[in-house]
Short mmCIF file of C-alpha atoms in Angstrom, two decimals:
data_model
loop_
_atom_site.label_atom_id
_atom_site.label_comp_id
_atom_site.label_asym_id
_atom_site.label_seq_id
_atom_site.Cartn_x
_atom_site.Cartn_y
_atom_site.Cartn_z
CA MET A 1 -3.04 21.14 -0.58
CA ARG A 2 -0.68 21.20 2.43
CA ILE A 3 -1.58 21.60 6.04
CA SER A 4 -0.21 25.07 6.20
CA ASP A 5 -2.26 26.03 3.15
CA LEU A 6 -5.49 25.68 5.04
CA LEU A 7 -4.01 26.98 8.65
CA ALA A 8 -3.75 30.34 6.05
CA ILE A 9 -7.69 30.29 5.60
CA ASP A 10 -8.65 33.11 7.48
CA GLU A 11 -11.88 32.99 8.24
CA LEU A 12 -11.17 29.31 9.55
CA GLY A 13 -9.40 29.89 12.41
CA LEU A 14 -7.55 26.82 12.91
CA ARG A 15 -4.51 26.16 15.33
CA LEU A 16 -1.71 23.45 14.56
CA LEU A 17 -1.25 21.31 17.83
CA ALA A 18 1.42 18.98 16.55
CA GLY A 19 3.39 17.42 13.66
CA ASP A 20 4.86 19.15 10.23
CA PRO A 21 2.52 21.83 8.74
CA GLU A 22 3.87 21.11 5.49
CA ARG A 23 2.25 17.38 5.68
CA GLU A 24 0.13 16.87 2.20
CA PHE A 25 -3.74 15.77 2.18
CA GLY A 26 -5.73 14.76 -1.00
CA THR A 27 -8.75 14.58 0.42
CA VAL A 28 -11.46 15.15 3.09
CA HIS A 29 -13.03 12.32 5.31
CA ILE A 30 -15.43 12.83 8.50
CA THR A 31 -15.49 10.55 10.46
CA ASP A 32 -16.70 9.54 14.39
CA LEU A 33 -16.11 6.15 14.26
CA PRO A 34 -13.77 4.48 17.11
CA GLU A 35 -12.00 2.11 14.48
CA PRO A 36 -12.28 3.94 10.96
CA GLY A 37 -9.31 2.01 9.31
CA ARG A 38 -11.28 -0.13 6.91
CA TYR A 39 -12.90 3.21 4.89
CA LEU A 40 -9.99 5.00 4.28
CA SER A 41 -7.39 4.64 1.48
CA GLY A 42 -4.65 6.84 2.59
CA GLY A 43 -3.78 10.53 2.47
CA GLU A 44 -6.72 12.31 3.83
CA LEU A 45 -7.36 14.97 6.35
CA VAL A 46 -9.71 13.12 8.63
CA LEU A 47 -11.89 15.75 10.82
CA THR A 48 -13.59 14.35 14.07
CA GLY A 49 -15.99 15.72 16.73
CA LEU A 50 -14.50 12.80 19.04
CA MET A 51 -17.37 11.53 19.79
CA TRP A 52 -15.70 8.22 20.16
CA ARG A 53 -13.69 9.34 23.15
CA ASP A 54 -14.40 8.20 26.34
CA THR A 55 -11.16 7.42 27.86
CA ALA A 56 -7.97 8.83 27.96
CA ALA A 57 -6.69 5.48 26.32
CA ASP A 58 -9.26 5.94 23.44
CA SER A 59 -6.92 8.58 21.77
CA ALA A 60 -3.99 6.34 21.46
CA ARG A 61 -6.20 3.50 19.40
CA PHE A 62 -8.14 6.13 17.51
CA VAL A 63 -4.47 7.77 16.33
CA THR A 64 -3.55 4.10 15.56
CA ALA A 65 -6.14 3.30 13.69
CA LEU A 66 -5.42 6.38 11.66
CA VAL A 67 -1.41 5.70 10.86
CA GLU A 68 -1.89 2.46 9.73
CA GLY A 69 -4.63 3.93 7.65
CA GLY A 70 -1.98 6.35 5.94
CA VAL A 71 -3.83 9.15 7.17
CA SER A 72 -2.09 12.98 6.57
CA ALA A 73 -3.59 14.96 9.18
CA LEU A 74 -6.44 14.49 11.33
CA GLY A 75 -8.60 17.94 12.17
CA ALA A 76 -10.32 17.81 15.92
CA GLY A 77 -13.61 19.33 16.46
CA ALA A 78 -13.87 21.38 19.69
CA ALA A 79 -17.74 21.55 19.92
CA ARG A 80 -18.15 18.50 22.23
CA LEU A 81 -15.31 19.23 24.94
CA GLY A 82 -14.42 21.92 24.57
CA HIS A 83 -11.28 22.01 23.78
CA VAL A 84 -8.44 19.08 22.04
CA PRO A 85 -7.96 16.99 24.81
CA ALA A 86 -4.11 16.54 26.10
CA ASP A 87 -4.04 12.92 25.56
CA LEU A 88 -4.60 13.24 21.91
CA VAL A 89 -2.16 15.80 21.49
CA SER A 90 0.42 13.64 22.97
CA ALA A 91 -0.87 10.39 21.06
CA CYS A 92 -0.54 12.55 17.40
CA ARG A 93 3.49 13.43 18.69
CA ARG A 94 3.90 9.94 19.11
CA ALA A 95 2.98 8.94 15.74
CA GLY A 96 3.82 11.89 13.78
CA LEU A 97 0.62 12.98 12.81
CA PRO A 98 -0.25 16.66 11.93
CA LEU A 99 -2.98 17.52 14.42
CA VAL A 100 -5.12 20.48 13.77
CA GLU A 101 -7.69 22.40 16.20
CA VAL A 102 -11.46 22.95 14.81
CA PRO A 103 -12.78 25.72 16.55
CA VAL A 104 -16.76 25.65 18.27
CA GLU A 105 -18.12 27.97 15.62
CA VAL A 106 -16.23 26.32 12.59
CA SER A 107 -18.33 23.14 11.51
CA PHE A 108 -16.72 20.54 9.20
CA ARG A 109 -19.40 20.88 6.13
CA THR A 110 -17.63 24.28 6.20
CA LEU A 111 -14.60 23.38 6.49
CA ALA A 112 -14.80 20.90 3.76
CA GLU A 113 -16.65 23.25 0.91
CA LEU A 114 -13.88 25.72 1.50
CA VAL A 115 -10.83 23.10 1.21
CA ALA A 116 -12.51 21.73 -2.02
CA PRO A 117 -12.12 24.02 -4.41
CA ARG A 118 -8.66 24.28 -4.01
CA LEU A 119 -8.14 20.71 -4.10
CA SER A 120 -9.81 20.13 -7.25
CA GLY A 121 -6.82 21.16 -9.52
CA ASP A 122 -4.52 18.83 -7.65
CA VAL A 123 -7.02 16.19 -7.86
CA ARG A 124 -7.15 16.65 -11.90
CA ASP A 125 -3.82 16.38 -12.17
CA ALA A 126 -3.37 13.23 -10.12
CA LEU A 127 -6.34 11.68 -11.42
CA GLY A 128 -5.18 12.39 -15.54
CA ARG A 129 -1.43 11.49 -14.53
CA HIS A 130 -2.75 7.96 -12.92
CA ARG A 131 -5.58 7.28 -16.03
CA ARG A 132 -2.14 7.65 -18.10
CA LEU A 133 0.19 5.32 -15.88
CA VAL A 134 -2.91 2.98 -15.37
CA ALA A 135 -3.29 3.27 -19.47
CA ALA A 136 0.43 1.98 -19.91
CA LEU A 137 -0.01 -1.32 -17.71
CA ALA A 138 -3.12 -2.03 -19.29
CA GLU A 139 -1.01 -2.07 -22.94
CA GLY A 140 1.13 -4.02 -21.66
CA ALA A 141 3.96 -2.01 -20.06
CA ASP A 142 6.19 -3.57 -17.77
CA LEU A 143 7.61 -2.14 -13.81
CA ARG A 144 10.44 -1.01 -15.97
CA GLY A 145 8.44 0.62 -18.77
CA LEU A 146 6.12 2.14 -15.54
CA PHE A 147 9.60 3.47 -13.88
CA GLU A 148 10.75 4.99 -16.87
CA LEU A 149 6.76 6.75 -17.50
CA THR A 150 7.04 7.90 -13.46
CA ALA A 151 10.36 9.27 -14.17
CA ALA A 152 8.68 11.60 -17.03
CA GLU A 153 5.61 12.33 -15.81
CA LEU A 154 6.33 12.68 -12.11
CA GLY A 155 10.21 13.60 -12.31
CA VAL A 156 9.99 10.48 -9.27
CA THR A 157 12.83 7.75 -9.50
CA GLY A 158 14.29 5.20 -7.58
CA ALA A 159 13.70 1.34 -7.37
CA VAL A 160 10.81 -1.55 -5.90
CA LEU A 161 12.47 -4.05 -3.84
CA SER A 162 11.89 -7.31 -2.31
CA ALA A 163 11.62 -7.32 1.39
CA SER A 164 14.65 -9.56 1.27
CA GLY A 165 16.80 -6.84 -0.33
CA ALA A 166 16.69 -8.39 -3.94
CA VAL A 167 16.35 -5.49 -6.51
CA VAL A 168 13.24 -5.88 -8.51
CA VAL A 169 13.19 -2.90 -11.03
CA GLY A 170 15.21 0.39 -10.50
CA THR A 171 18.29 0.78 -8.90
CA ALA A 172 19.29 1.34 -5.29
CA ALA A 173 22.86 2.19 -3.80
CA ASP A 174 21.65 -0.32 -0.57
CA PRO A 175 19.14 -2.50 -1.49
CA ALA A 176 19.42 -4.62 1.64
CA GLY A 177 19.49 -1.50 4.37
CA LEU A 178 16.49 0.00 2.41
CA ALA A 179 14.93 -3.73 3.07
CA ARG A 180 15.84 -3.43 6.97
CA ALA A 181 14.30 -0.25 7.07
CA TYR A 182 11.00 -1.13 5.50
CA LEU A 183 10.73 -4.38 7.85
CA THR A 184 11.62 -2.27 11.24
CA ALA A 185 9.76 0.79 9.89
CA PRO A 186 6.81 1.29 12.54
CA ARG A 187 4.98 3.33 10.02
CA LEU A 188 5.13 3.75 6.57
CA PRO A 189 5.96 6.38 4.95
CA ALA A 190 9.14 6.49 6.32
CA LEU A 191 12.40 7.82 5.33
CA ALA A 192 15.61 5.51 4.94
CA GLY A 193 18.94 5.74 3.43
CA GLY A 194 18.02 9.06 1.16
CA ALA A 195 15.07 7.34 0.52
CA THR A 196 11.37 7.61 0.99
CA LEU A 197 9.64 3.63 1.33
CA PHE A 198 6.09 2.79 0.55
CA ALA A 199 4.95 -0.47 1.30
CA VAL A 200 3.48 -1.67 -2.19
CA GLY A 201 -0.21 -3.46 -1.83
CA ARG A 202 -0.96 -5.45 1.43
CA GLY A 203 -0.03 -8.43 3.31
CA HIS A 204 2.94 -9.74 5.23
CA ARG A 205 6.14 -7.38 5.20
CA ALA A 206 8.31 -10.69 4.93
CA ALA A 207 6.95 -11.33 1.56
CA GLY A 208 6.00 -8.42 0.18
CA TRP A 209 7.44 -5.53 -1.82
CA VAL A 210 8.80 -1.85 -1.08
CA LEU A 211 8.82 0.78 -3.12
CA ALA A 212 11.85 3.15 -2.50
CA CYS A 213 11.83 6.69 -3.88
CA ASP A 214 14.66 8.83 -4.55
CA GLY A 215 15.13 11.44 -2.12
CA ASP A 216 12.54 12.83 0.41
CA LEU A 217 9.11 12.62 -0.47
CA LEU A 218 7.23 12.70 2.46
CA GLY A 219 5.80 16.55 1.77
CA ARG A 220 4.83 15.27 -1.74
CA ALA A 221 3.24 11.67 -0.26
CA ASP A 222 0.35 11.25 -2.77
CA LEU A 223 3.13 11.01 -5.66
CA GLY A 224 4.60 7.31 -3.65
CA TYR A 225 1.01 6.19 -3.11
CA GLU A 226 -0.05 6.84 -6.72
CA LEU A 227 3.41 5.34 -8.24
CA ALA A 228 3.12 1.80 -5.37
CA ALA A 229 -0.70 1.77 -6.35
CA CYS A 230 0.50 1.29 -9.77
CA VAL A 231 2.95 -1.17 -9.06
CA ALA A 232 0.59 -3.23 -7.10
CA LEU A 233 -1.46 -3.13 -10.00
CA GLU A 234 1.55 -4.67 -12.04
CA ARG A 235 2.13 -7.19 -9.13
CA GLY A 236 -1.21 -8.52 -9.04
CA ARG A 237 -1.56 -8.97 -12.80
CA LEU A 238 2.07 -11.31 -12.45
CA GLU A 239 0.39 -13.13 -9.67
CA GLU A 240 -2.44 -13.96 -11.41
CA GLY A 241 -0.14 -16.12 -13.80
CA ARG A 242 1.45 -17.60 -11.02
CA ARG A 243 -1.49 -18.84 -9.99
CA VAL A 244 -1.56 -21.56 -12.50
CA GLU A 245 2.23 -21.96 -12.19
CA ARG A 246 1.46 -23.24 -8.55
CA ARG A 247 -0.73 -25.45 -9.45
CA LEU A 248 1.57 -27.47 -12.01
CA ALA A 249 4.37 -27.21 -9.21
CA GLY A 250 2.07 -28.92 -6.67
CA GLN A 251 0.51 -31.44 -9.47
CA LEU A 252 4.42 -32.23 -10.07
CA VAL A 253 5.12 -32.97 -6.30
CA ALA A 254 2.26 -35.08 -6.10
CA ALA A 255 2.75 -37.11 -9.37
CA ALA A 256 6.68 -37.89 -7.72
CA LEU A 257 5.39 -39.15 -4.46
CA ALA A 258 2.98 -41.33 -6.11
CA ASP A 259 5.66 -42.77 -8.19
CA SER A 260 4.32 -41.57 -11.62
CA ASP A 261 6.38 -42.90 -14.81
CA ALA A 262 9.25 -41.45 -15.94
CA ALA A 263 7.61 -39.53 -18.91
CA GLU A 264 4.74 -37.97 -17.21
CA LEU A 265 7.48 -37.01 -14.67
CA ASN A 266 9.02 -35.52 -17.47
CA ALA A 267 6.33 -33.65 -18.92
CA ARG A 268 5.45 -31.89 -15.45
CA LEU A 269 8.99 -31.04 -15.31
CA ARG A 270 8.71 -29.33 -18.77
CA THR A 271 5.75 -27.51 -17.41
CA CYS A 272 7.82 -25.97 -14.60
CA GLY A 273 10.31 -25.05 -17.24
CA ILE A 274 12.93 -27.81 -16.75
CA ASP A 275 14.05 -29.69 -19.19
CA ALA A 276 14.75 -33.28 -18.58
CA ASP A 277 18.79 -33.03 -18.69
CA GLU A 278 18.81 -30.21 -17.03
CA PRO A 279 20.30 -29.68 -13.30
CA TYR A 280 18.08 -28.39 -10.85
CA ALA A 281 17.34 -28.22 -7.04
CA VAL A 282 14.36 -28.71 -5.02
CA VAL A 283 13.93 -26.39 -1.81
CA SER A 284 11.66 -26.49 1.03
CA ALA A 285 10.37 -23.18 2.77
CA THR A 286 8.30 -22.32 5.61
CA ALA A 287 7.76 -19.73 8.12
CA PRO A 288 5.99 -19.71 11.51
CA ARG A 289 5.01 -17.19 13.37
CA PRO A 290 4.79 -17.96 17.13
CA GLY A 291 1.78 -16.40 18.87
CA ALA A 292 0.69 -15.40 15.30
CA THR A 293 -3.45 -16.32 15.45
CA ARG A 294 -4.44 -14.27 11.72
CA GLY A 295 -2.44 -14.14 8.56
CA PRO A 296 -0.77 -16.66 6.13
CA ALA A 297 -0.13 -20.67 7.12
CA PRO A 298 3.33 -21.28 7.83
CA ALA A 299 3.69 -23.35 4.43
CA VAL A 300 1.92 -20.72 2.66
CA LEU A 301 3.93 -17.49 4.01
CA GLY A 302 7.08 -19.80 3.39
CA GLY A 303 6.17 -20.29 0.13
CA GLN A 304 5.87 -16.44 -0.61
CA ILE A 305 8.92 -15.28 1.19
CA LEU A 306 10.59 -18.31 -0.98
CA GLU A 307 9.56 -17.18 -4.44
CA GLU A 308 11.09 -13.43 -2.99
CA LEU A 309 14.44 -15.14 -2.35
CA LEU A 310 14.26 -16.72 -5.58
CA THR A 311 13.89 -13.16 -7.46
CA ARG A 312 10.48 -15.06 -8.92
CA GLU A 313 12.38 -17.40 -11.30
CA ALA A 314 10.17 -20.29 -9.69
CA VAL A 315 7.22 -20.98 -7.89
CA ALA A 316 6.31 -22.65 -4.31
CA ALA A 317 3.62 -24.26 -4.11
CA PRO A 318 2.40 -25.26 -0.49
CA VAL A 319 1.80 -29.05 -0.16
CA PRO A 320 -0.92 -30.75 2.07
CA ASP A 321 0.17 -31.65 5.46
CA GLY A 322 -0.94 -35.13 7.41
CA SER A 323 -4.40 -34.41 7.38
CA GLY A 324 -5.05 -34.18 3.64
CA ARG A 325 -5.51 -30.35 3.73
CA THR A 326 -4.69 -28.70 0.54
CA PRO A 327 -3.72 -25.05 0.98
CA PRO A 328 -4.58 -22.81 -1.51
CA GLY A 329 -2.51 -23.28 -5.40
CA VAL A 330 -2.23 -26.81 -4.96
CA GLY A 331 -4.16 -29.30 -7.34
CA GLY A 332 -5.46 -32.44 -5.27
CA PRO A 333 -4.37 -33.53 -2.26
CA VAL A 334 -1.31 -35.71 -2.21
CA ALA A 335 -1.24 -38.15 0.65
CA GLY A 336 1.90 -37.32 3.02
CA GLY A 337 2.99 -34.74 0.76
CA GLY A 338 3.61 -32.43 3.79
CA ALA A 339 5.57 -35.16 5.49
CA ALA A 340 7.71 -35.68 2.74
CA ALA A 341 8.52 -32.19 2.40
CA GLY A 342 8.96 -31.16 6.11
CA GLY A 343 5.88 -29.53 5.80
CA GLY A 344 6.61 -26.76 3.73
CA ALA A 345 6.28 -24.67 0.10
CA VAL A 346 8.40 -26.68 -2.27
CA ALA A 347 10.11 -25.01 -5.48
CA PHE A 348 12.12 -26.81 -8.11
CA VAL A 349 14.70 -24.51 -9.20
CA ALA A 350 16.79 -24.85 -12.42
CA LEU A 351 20.75 -24.64 -11.85
CA ARG A 352 21.94 -22.86 -15.11
CA GLY A 353 25.25 -23.20 -14.31
CA ARG A 354 25.11 -22.51 -10.53
CA SER A 355 25.78 -25.04 -8.05
CA VAL A 356 23.52 -25.70 -5.08
CA GLY A 357 26.04 -24.17 -2.54
CA GLU A 358 25.92 -20.57 -4.49
CA LEU A 359 22.27 -20.74 -4.64
CA ALA A 360 22.11 -21.83 -0.54
CA ALA A 361 24.39 -18.43 -0.39
CA ARG A 362 21.91 -16.33 -2.05
CA MET A 363 19.11 -17.63 0.01
CA ARG A 364 21.30 -17.18 2.93
CA ALA A 365 21.97 -13.61 2.37
CA GLY A 366 18.06 -12.72 1.60
CA ALA A 367 17.21 -14.46 4.98
CA ALA A 368 20.04 -12.44 6.82
CA VAL A 369 18.40 -9.19 5.29
CA LEU A 370 14.37 -10.96 6.84
CA ALA A 371 16.30 -11.69 10.48
CA ALA A 372 15.55 -7.76 11.02
CA LEU A 373 11.54 -8.16 11.21
CA PRO A 374 10.46 -9.59 14.40
CA GLY A 375 7.94 -12.58 15.07
CA THR A 376 8.56 -14.69 11.52
CA ARG A 377 11.36 -17.78 11.58
CA LEU A 378 12.00 -18.85 8.30
CA SER A 379 13.24 -22.20 7.55
CA VAL A 380 14.72 -23.36 4.42
CA GLY A 381 16.02 -26.65 2.94
CA LEU A 382 17.64 -27.81 -0.07
CA SER A 383 18.41 -31.37 -2.16
CA GLY A 384 21.33 -31.86 -4.28
CA ALA A 385 21.63 -31.31 -7.50
CA LEU A 386 19.25 -33.30 -9.54
CA THR A 387 18.56 -34.58 -12.97
CA GLY A 388 15.66 -36.10 -14.94
CA ALA A 389 12.44 -37.82 -13.43
CA ALA A 390 14.05 -40.24 -11.62
CA ALA A 391 15.59 -38.17 -9.15
CA LEU A 392 12.14 -36.37 -8.23
CA LYS A 393 10.87 -38.26 -5.28
CA GLY A 394 14.33 -38.32 -3.40
CA GLY A 395 15.10 -34.29 -4.13
CA VAL A 396 11.80 -33.71 -2.82
CA GLU A 397 12.17 -35.92 0.24
CA GLU A 398 15.71 -34.74 0.62
CA ALA A 399 14.61 -30.77 0.93
CA GLY A 400 12.03 -32.13 3.45
CA HIS A 401 15.11 -33.66 5.44
CA ALA A 402 16.76 -30.43 5.38
CA LEU A 403 14.30 -28.18 5.96
CA ARG A 404 13.37 -30.69 9.63
CA LEU A 405 17.10 -29.96 10.78
CA ALA A 406 16.59 -25.99 9.52
CA GLN A 407 13.77 -25.57 12.04
CA ALA A 408 15.39 -28.14 14.82
CA ARG A 409 17.71 -25.16 14.58
CA ASP A 410 15.39 -22.63 15.19
CA GLY A 411 15.24 -21.11 11.41
CA GLY A 412 17.95 -20.54 8.16
CA VAL A 413 19.25 -22.14 5.41
CA VAL A 414 20.02 -25.83 5.32
CA THR A 415 21.58 -27.68 2.62
CA ARG A 416 21.87 -32.10 1.97
CA ASP A 417 25.04 -31.62 2.69
CA GLU A 418 24.08 -30.90 6.35
CA ILE A 419 21.67 -33.44 6.68
CA TYR A 420 23.81 -37.01 6.20
CA THR A 421 25.48 -36.47 9.73
CA HIS A 422 24.33 -37.08 13.26
CA ALA A 423 22.60 -33.40 13.61
CA LEU A 424 19.72 -35.19 11.54
CA LEU A 425 19.26 -37.73 13.69
CA LEU A 426 19.36 -35.68 16.74
CA ALA A 427 17.01 -32.72 14.70
CA THR A 428 14.50 -36.10 15.19
CA VAL A 429 14.96 -36.48 18.73
CA PRO A 430 12.70 -34.36 20.77
CA GLY A 431 13.88 -31.87 22.59
CA ASP A 432 13.89 -33.17 26.34
CA VAL A 433 15.07 -36.65 25.48
CA ARG A 434 18.01 -34.88 24.33
CA ARG A 435 18.82 -32.50 27.42
CA SER A 436 17.76 -35.69 29.78
CA PHE A 437 20.22 -37.34 27.36
CA SER A 438 23.37 -34.90 27.69
CA ASP A 439 22.46 -33.77 31.50
CA ARG A 440 23.23 -37.36 33.12
CA LEU A 441 26.36 -37.65 30.96
CA LEU A 442 27.52 -33.88 31.70
CA SER A 443 26.30 -33.03 34.52
CA PRO A 444 28.79 -34.50 36.68
CA LEU A 445 31.54 -32.82 35.04
CA LEU A 446 30.22 -29.45 34.79
CA ALA A 447 29.19 -29.59 38.90
CA TYR A 448 33.13 -30.81 39.00
CA ASP A 449 33.99 -27.82 36.78
CA ARG A 450 31.94 -25.38 38.84
CA ARG A 451 33.67 -26.51 42.23
CA HIS A 452 36.94 -26.58 41.60
CA GLN A 453 37.13 -24.15 38.49
CA SER A 454 38.83 -26.47 36.30
CA ASP A 455 38.46 -27.44 32.27
CA LEU A 456 36.81 -30.99 32.26
CA VAL A 457 34.12 -30.28 29.68
CA ARG A 458 35.79 -28.46 27.34
CA THR A 459 38.87 -31.11 27.66
CA LEU A 460 36.76 -34.01 27.05
CA ASP A 461 35.45 -31.93 23.72
CA VAL A 462 38.50 -31.43 22.28
CA PHE A 463 40.14 -34.81 22.81
CA LEU A 464 37.53 -36.27 20.78
CA ASP A 465 37.50 -33.31 18.53
CA CYS A 466 41.24 -34.61 18.15
CA ALA A 467 39.98 -37.86 17.95
CA GLY A 468 41.21 -39.50 21.09
CA SER A 469 45.20 -38.29 20.67
CA TRP A 470 46.72 -37.78 23.81
CA ASN A 471 49.39 -34.95 22.49
CA ALA A 472 47.58 -33.25 19.42
CA CYS A 473 44.63 -32.39 22.51
CA ALA A 474 47.67 -31.46 25.19
CA GLU A 475 48.93 -28.53 21.97
CA ARG A 476 45.47 -27.60 21.17
CA LEU A 477 44.79 -27.07 24.89
CA HIS A 478 48.55 -25.37 25.78
CA VAL A 479 49.30 -28.31 28.79
CA HIS A 480 51.67 -30.66 29.58
CA VAL A 481 50.04 -34.37 27.97
CA ASN A 482 50.44 -35.92 31.38
CA THR A 483 47.69 -33.11 32.25
CA VAL A 484 45.66 -34.35 29.76
CA ARG A 485 45.80 -38.21 30.91
CA TYR A 486 44.85 -36.57 34.57
CA ARG A 487 41.62 -34.93 33.37
CA VAL A 488 40.53 -38.00 30.74
CA ARG A 489 41.28 -40.25 33.96
CA ARG A 490 38.78 -37.50 35.74
CA ILE A 491 36.34 -37.76 33.36
CA GLU A 492 35.85 -41.82 33.37
CA GLU A 493 35.52 -41.75 37.33
CA LEU A 494 33.56 -39.23 37.19
CA THR A 495 30.90 -40.71 34.76
CA GLY A 496 31.52 -43.76 34.82
CA ARG A 497 32.18 -44.45 31.31
CA ASN A 498 35.45 -45.70 29.29
CA LEU A 499 36.79 -43.15 26.72
CA SER A 500 39.00 -45.61 25.17
CA ALA A 501 35.54 -47.44 24.30
CA MET A 502 33.90 -46.02 20.59
CA SER A 503 30.60 -46.39 21.89
CA ASP A 504 31.54 -44.39 25.03
CA ARG A 505 33.14 -41.70 22.92
CA VAL A 506 29.82 -41.56 20.58
CA ASP A 507 27.94 -41.01 23.00
CA PHE A 508 29.85 -38.28 25.12
CA PHE A 509 30.43 -36.08 20.94
CA LEU A 510 26.54 -36.16 20.87
CA ALA A 511 26.10 -35.12 24.02
CA LEU A 512 28.12 -32.37 23.43
CA ARG A 513 26.72 -31.35 20.41
CA ASP A 514 23.38 -31.31 21.59
CA THR A 515 22.13 -27.36 21.47
CA THR A 516 19.32 -26.99 22.89
CA PRO A 517 18.93 -24.51 25.61
CA PRO A 518 17.33 -25.91 29.00
CA ALA A 519 13.92 -25.80 30.05
#
């Protein structure tokens, strides 16, 4: 039923104060709780007598709770205050929530009794559709079959996407753009890119799914909620099976780090879908949320996101940290397992003709989409290509080293090719030690450059990059070779170092490569 239909009931005398009169609602819910969110299921017309309002600030909190609960509209009674306060009207306008004034002489019970018969036909139709969709899932229909049925039953088409922009089912013209819109939307459902976005289930957005229905479905949001609920049911069913797979992956990590014999490890590899002679890679991930006090642990969230980046072709098992605590879904504790894996969740990915570089490129593309969500830093480390049980332990450790380097860079995807360099050594040194080392060596040059508008630091960097070649450095800097000689001599005088000595060149090289910003 639309708000405009409600306003057209003359005996109620309702008045629209804010929002879209064409917004639909499916049920009526009466409450005066200041935090009603836990009792809301979405799509309601909420009626309130404003008993919760003591100050103007209460209105914004109440409206926020309604919006987060997916409420369609708010009806405010004027009996207590004699009017609907302006702060409530403003809060509803800011949130895009329709607000209707209910006159003093109209009781909420009367309003609900008048509305109920008008809703009943729509409710029966919705229940019938919902039963048919649920029955199809119960009979084994997958998401593709569910979408075919909803197109026939509801006339709704679209796609289900992961938060990283991967298409789970259906079709979408710009899946990455829709995923970014989902991650940044202040509230859902929302319009973006010619589609209406609905969240699928609950949980952290970075690991979530979004239902993108073609066209503007805000006026028929009940259909979107209905389909999203069915998709969530199917995802929950898939999740049940993956819990077992995560436990098996966790047991494989435990066996590898415990130096179990090759026969056992090969058998466990096969339970993870990888044959003994099949190339694979180990991937480790974590997703810390600085300042967050609730929600999934970094390794758990990292594993959830990693599975979506891998388009659910592998599971990710969070491994225990150094304390011996075991995250959900993993078998017995693994001594040192979390340290070996870099403190992240671990996945074993069959390469199936791909290179590790191609796998990393795909994951970087997904991570770039997830970067739109503030407050979550995803770090991923990949081992090289591996084969057989003998490579397992080294692969887990290699992925852990790559993950630590990604964490030192404040997020990103790092492969094994990047860890066998000075970068990993620098990443293991505390930031304040690196800054002190760099400052002690480079501060005389930086100070000189500031005073004289000179270019000693850049000259030093290019000189080292040219392996100490005077002519190559002069050509890169577009200066005479004697100018390079003069600058290098000045650098040596200011720092007391000798740029013809390899040890001093290495010190300068490392100091220049420290990317940690000053505190």
